[in-house]
C-alpha atoms as a PDB file:
ATOM      1  CA  MET A   1     -44.234 -33.124  27.297  1.00  0.00           C
ATOM      2  CA  SER A   2     -43.631 -29.390  26.852  1.00  0.00           C
ATOM      3  CA  LYS A   3     -41.258 -29.270  29.838  1.00  0.00           C
ATOM      4  CA  LEU A   4     -39.164 -32.082  28.329  1.00  0.00           C
ATOM      5  CA  LEU A   5     -39.102 -30.278  24.977  1.00  0.00           C
ATOM      6  CA  LEU A   6     -38.084 -27.069  26.722  1.00  0.00           C
ATOM      7  CA  GLU A   7     -35.223 -28.829  28.518  1.00  0.00           C
ATOM      8  CA  GLU A   8     -34.009 -30.321  25.218  1.00  0.00           C
ATOM      9  CA  ARG A   9     -34.113 -26.919  23.495  1.00  0.00           C
ATOM     10  CA  ILE A  10     -32.240 -25.248  26.359  1.00  0.00           C
ATOM     11  CA  GLN A  11     -29.545 -27.926  26.291  1.00  0.00           C
ATOM     12  CA  LYS A  12     -29.239 -27.617  22.502  1.00  0.00           C
ATOM     13  CA  TYR A  13     -29.063 -23.817  22.809  1.00  0.00           C
ATOM     14  CA  PHE A  14     -26.128 -23.928  25.231  1.00  0.00           C
ATOM     15  CA  GLN A  15     -24.446 -26.664  23.209  1.00  0.00           C
ATOM     16  CA  ASN A  16     -24.669 -24.434  20.106  1.00  0.00           C
ATOM     17  CA  LYS A  17     -23.270 -21.474  22.055  1.00  0.00           C
ATOM     18  CA  GLU A  18     -20.282 -23.588  23.104  1.00  0.00           C
ATOM     19  CA  ILE A  19     -19.669 -24.717  19.521  1.00  0.00           C
ATOM     20  CA  ALA A  20     -19.881 -21.089  18.331  1.00  0.00           C
ATOM     21  CA  ARG A  21     -17.384 -20.003  21.004  1.00  0.00           C
ATOM     22  CA  GLU A  22     -14.980 -22.750  19.963  1.00  0.00           C
ATOM     23  CA  ARG A  23     -15.321 -21.780  16.287  1.00  0.00           C
ATOM     24  CA  ASN A  24     -14.712 -18.102  17.084  1.00  0.00           C
ATOM     25  CA  GLU A  25     -11.549 -19.031  18.982  1.00  0.00           C
ATOM     26  CA  GLU A  26     -10.403 -21.196  16.064  1.00  0.00           C
ATOM     27  CA  ASN A  27     -11.115 -18.391  13.572  1.00  0.00           C
ATOM     28  CA  LYS A  28      -9.170 -15.927  15.709  1.00  0.00           C
ATOM     29  CA  ALA A  29      -6.149 -18.255  15.680  1.00  0.00           C
ATOM     30  CA  LEU A  30      -6.539 -18.817  11.919  1.00  0.00           C
ATOM     31  CA  PHE A  31      -6.707 -15.065  11.287  1.00  0.00           C
ATOM     32  CA  GLU A  32      -3.517 -14.506  13.293  1.00  0.00           C
ATOM     33  CA  GLU A  33      -1.804 -17.198  11.214  1.00  0.00           C
ATOM     34  CA  ILE A  34      -3.142 -15.601   8.012  1.00  0.00           C
ATOM     35  CA  GLU A  35      -1.740 -12.235   9.140  1.00  0.00           C
ATOM     36  CA  GLY A  36       1.710 -13.730   9.672  1.00  0.00           C
ATOM     37  CA  ILE A  37       1.796 -15.460   6.294  1.00  0.00           C
ATOM     38  CA  PHE A  38       0.454 -12.375   4.478  1.00  0.00           C
ATOM     39  CA  GLU A  39       3.145 -10.192   6.093  1.00  0.00           C
ATOM     40  CA  GLU A  40       5.819 -12.534   4.723  1.00  0.00           C
ATOM     41  CA  LEU A  41       4.385 -12.178   1.195  1.00  0.00           C
ATOM     42  CA  GLU A  42       4.783  -8.375   1.372  1.00  0.00           C
ATOM     43  CA  GLU A  43       1.770  -7.777  -0.875  1.00  0.00           C
ATOM     44  CA  GLU A  44      -0.925  -5.137  -0.507  1.00  0.00           C
ATOM     45  CA  GLU A  45      -3.799  -7.302  -1.757  1.00  0.00           C
ATOM     46  CA  LEU A  46      -4.428 -10.978  -2.381  1.00  0.00           C
ATOM     47  CA  ILE A  47      -7.497 -12.413  -4.108  1.00  0.00           C
ATOM     48  CA  ILE A  48      -8.197 -16.116  -3.730  1.00  0.00           C
ATOM     49  CA  PRO A  49     -11.050 -17.904  -5.536  1.00  0.00           C
ATOM     50  CA  LEU A  50     -13.326 -19.854  -3.205  1.00  0.00           C
ATOM     51  CA  PRO A  51     -15.134 -23.117  -4.021  1.00  0.00           C
ATOM     52  CA  THR A  52     -18.472 -21.232  -3.879  1.00  0.00           C
ATOM     53  CA  GLY A  53     -17.499 -19.101  -6.904  1.00  0.00           C
ATOM     54  CA  GLU A  54     -16.911 -16.093  -4.662  1.00  0.00           C
ATOM     55  CA  GLU A  55     -13.518 -14.572  -3.864  1.00  0.00           C
ATOM     56  CA  ALA A  56     -11.666 -14.078  -0.615  1.00  0.00           C
ATOM     57  CA  VAL A  57     -10.026 -10.652  -0.639  1.00  0.00           C
ATOM     58  CA  LEU A  58      -7.174  -9.972   1.745  1.00  0.00           C
ATOM     59  CA  THR A  59      -6.035  -6.338   1.977  1.00  0.00           C
ATOM     60  CA  LYS A  60      -4.090  -4.037   4.251  1.00  0.00           C
ATOM     61  CA  LYS A  61      -5.955  -1.016   5.541  1.00  0.00           C
ATOM     62  CA  ALA A  62      -4.340   1.953   7.240  1.00  0.00           C
ATOM     63  CA  ASN A  63      -6.386   3.547  10.008  1.00  0.00           C
ATOM     64  CA  ILE A  64      -5.207   7.029  10.885  1.00  0.00           C
ATOM     65  CA  LYS A  65      -6.514   8.600  14.054  1.00  0.00           C
ATOM     66  CA  GLU A  66      -5.666  11.452  16.332  1.00  0.00           C
ATOM     67  CA  VAL A  67      -5.068  10.507  19.947  1.00  0.00           C
ATOM     68  CA  LEU A  68      -5.123  12.936  22.855  1.00  0.00           C
ATOM     69  CA  ASP A  69      -2.463  12.261  25.495  1.00  0.00           C
ATOM     70  CA  LYS A  70      -4.655  12.897  28.537  1.00  0.00           C
ATOM     71  CA  ASP A  71      -1.816  12.125  30.956  1.00  0.00           C
ATOM     72  CA  ALA A  72       0.380  14.904  29.564  1.00  0.00           C
ATOM     73  CA  LEU A  73      -2.557  17.304  29.293  1.00  0.00           C
ATOM     74  CA  ALA A  74      -3.548  16.619  32.927  1.00  0.00           C
ATOM     75  CA  GLN A  75       0.044  17.292  34.016  1.00  0.00           C
ATOM     76  CA  GLU A  76       0.066  20.614  32.184  1.00  0.00           C
ATOM     77  CA  LEU A  77      -3.305  21.557  33.712  1.00  0.00           C
ATOM     78  CA  LEU A  78      -2.034  20.413  37.130  1.00  0.00           C
ATOM     79  CA  VAL A  79      -5.058  18.154  37.656  1.00  0.00           C
ATOM     80  CA  ALA A  80      -5.687  14.424  38.016  1.00  0.00           C
ATOM     81  CA  LYS A  81      -6.254  12.571  34.736  1.00  0.00           C
ATOM     82  CA  ASP A  82      -9.774  11.547  35.786  1.00  0.00           C
ATOM     83  CA  GLU A  83     -10.778  15.223  35.980  1.00  0.00           C
ATOM     84  CA  ILE A  84     -10.648  15.438  32.168  1.00  0.00           C
ATOM     85  CA  LYS A  85     -12.772  12.470  31.096  1.00  0.00           C
ATOM     86  CA  THR A  86     -15.885  13.910  29.503  1.00  0.00           C
ATOM     87  CA  PRO A  87     -16.632  16.644  26.975  1.00  0.00           C
ATOM     88  CA  PHE A  88     -18.240  18.535  29.879  1.00  0.00           C
ATOM     89  CA  ASP A  89     -14.911  18.454  31.762  1.00  0.00           C
ATOM     90  CA  PHE A  90     -13.117  19.895  28.748  1.00  0.00           C
ATOM     91  CA  SER A  91     -15.728  22.615  28.316  1.00  0.00           C
ATOM     92  CA  MET A  92     -15.448  23.630  31.984  1.00  0.00           C
ATOM     93  CA  PHE A  93     -11.648  23.959  31.791  1.00  0.00           C
ATOM     94  CA  THR A  94     -12.037  25.906  28.550  1.00  0.00           C
ATOM     95  CA  ALA A  95     -14.687  28.209  30.075  1.00  0.00           C
ATOM     96  CA  LYS A  96     -12.367  28.911  33.023  1.00  0.00           C
ATOM     97  CA  GLY A  97      -9.602  29.814  30.567  1.00  0.00           C
ATOM     98  CA  LYS A  98      -7.365  26.979  31.783  1.00  0.00           C
ATOM     99  CA  LEU A  99      -7.572  24.919  28.581  1.00  0.00           C
ATOM    100  CA  THR A 100      -6.772  26.324  25.147  1.00  0.00           C
ATOM    101  CA  PRO A 101      -6.928  24.887  21.621  1.00  0.00           C
ATOM    102  CA  ASP A 102      -3.124  25.133  21.473  1.00  0.00           C
ATOM    103  CA  MET A 103      -2.853  22.876  24.531  1.00  0.00           C
ATOM    104  CA  ILE A 104      -5.095  20.307  22.854  1.00  0.00           C
ATOM    105  CA  SER A 105      -3.000  20.474  19.660  1.00  0.00           C
ATOM    106  CA  LYS A 106       0.224  20.167  21.641  1.00  0.00           C
ATOM    107  CA  HIS A 107      -0.934  16.935  23.293  1.00  0.00           C
ATOM    108  CA  THR A 108      -2.595  15.365  20.232  1.00  0.00           C
ATOM    109  CA  ASN A 109      -0.637  12.814  18.223  1.00  0.00           C
ATOM    110  CA  THR A 110      -1.467  11.129  14.934  1.00  0.00           C
ATOM    111  CA  GLU A 111      -1.295   7.336  15.002  1.00  0.00           C
ATOM    112  CA  THR A 112      -1.392   5.023  12.009  1.00  0.00           C
ATOM    113  CA  VAL A 113      -2.411   1.424  12.541  1.00  0.00           C
ATOM    114  CA  ILE A 114      -2.213  -1.050   9.671  1.00  0.00           C
ATOM    115  CA  LYS A 115      -4.934  -3.674   9.907  1.00  0.00           C
ATOM    116  CA  LEU A 116      -5.584  -6.707   7.802  1.00  0.00           C
ATOM    117  CA  LYS A 117      -9.018  -6.998   6.257  1.00  0.00           C
ATOM    118  CA  LEU A 118     -10.416 -10.314   5.012  1.00  0.00           C
ATOM    119  CA  GLN A 119     -13.739 -10.370   3.235  1.00  0.00           C
ATOM    120  CA  LYS A 120     -15.724 -12.433   0.793  1.00  0.00           C
ATOM    121  CA  ARG A 121     -17.198 -10.966  -2.387  1.00  0.00           C
ATOM    122  CA  LYS A 122     -18.641 -11.949  -5.732  1.00  0.00           C
ATOM    123  CA  PRO A 123     -15.941 -12.086  -8.420  1.00  0.00           C
ATOM    124  CA  ARG A 124     -15.476  -8.975 -10.545  1.00  0.00           C
ATOM    125  CA  LYS A 125     -15.510  -9.482 -14.286  1.00  0.00           C
ATOM    126  CA  GLY A 126     -12.303  -8.736 -16.171  1.00  0.00           C
ATOM    127  CA  ARG A 127     -10.197  -8.734 -13.029  1.00  0.00           C
ATOM    128  CA  ARG A 128      -6.977 -10.702 -12.829  1.00  0.00           C
ATOM    129  CA  ARG A 129      -6.685 -13.087  -9.916  1.00  0.00           C
ATOM    130  CA  LYS A 130      -3.515 -13.208  -7.870  1.00  0.00           C
ATOM    131  CA  LYS A 131      -2.345 -16.580  -6.667  1.00  0.00           C
END
């Protein structure tokens, strides 16, 4: 009896995992479609009431980060790129006087990536809804 129950639970488990995978793939495709439509609207934020009484909030978020060009830095140091992977590697080159803060600054670029953020929240009182 318990072995049969175990087999049923295992089958159900893997069936659920497959359904979840399919739903995640569908949501990924839906999100890409949402991104395209939102870009066409040229708005910064969109609030849509949901049947649950909550709101879907769609916003653009800029992520700014500094990126080190390790290829260019390795060329300047005259070493292979994989010799400057870890913080320890950087500290060793710095200790030997081969790597300077100016070199790091020279090969660091600022990148801005605009990402779409979709979240659900409770409605805020006194706030106008965009349609």
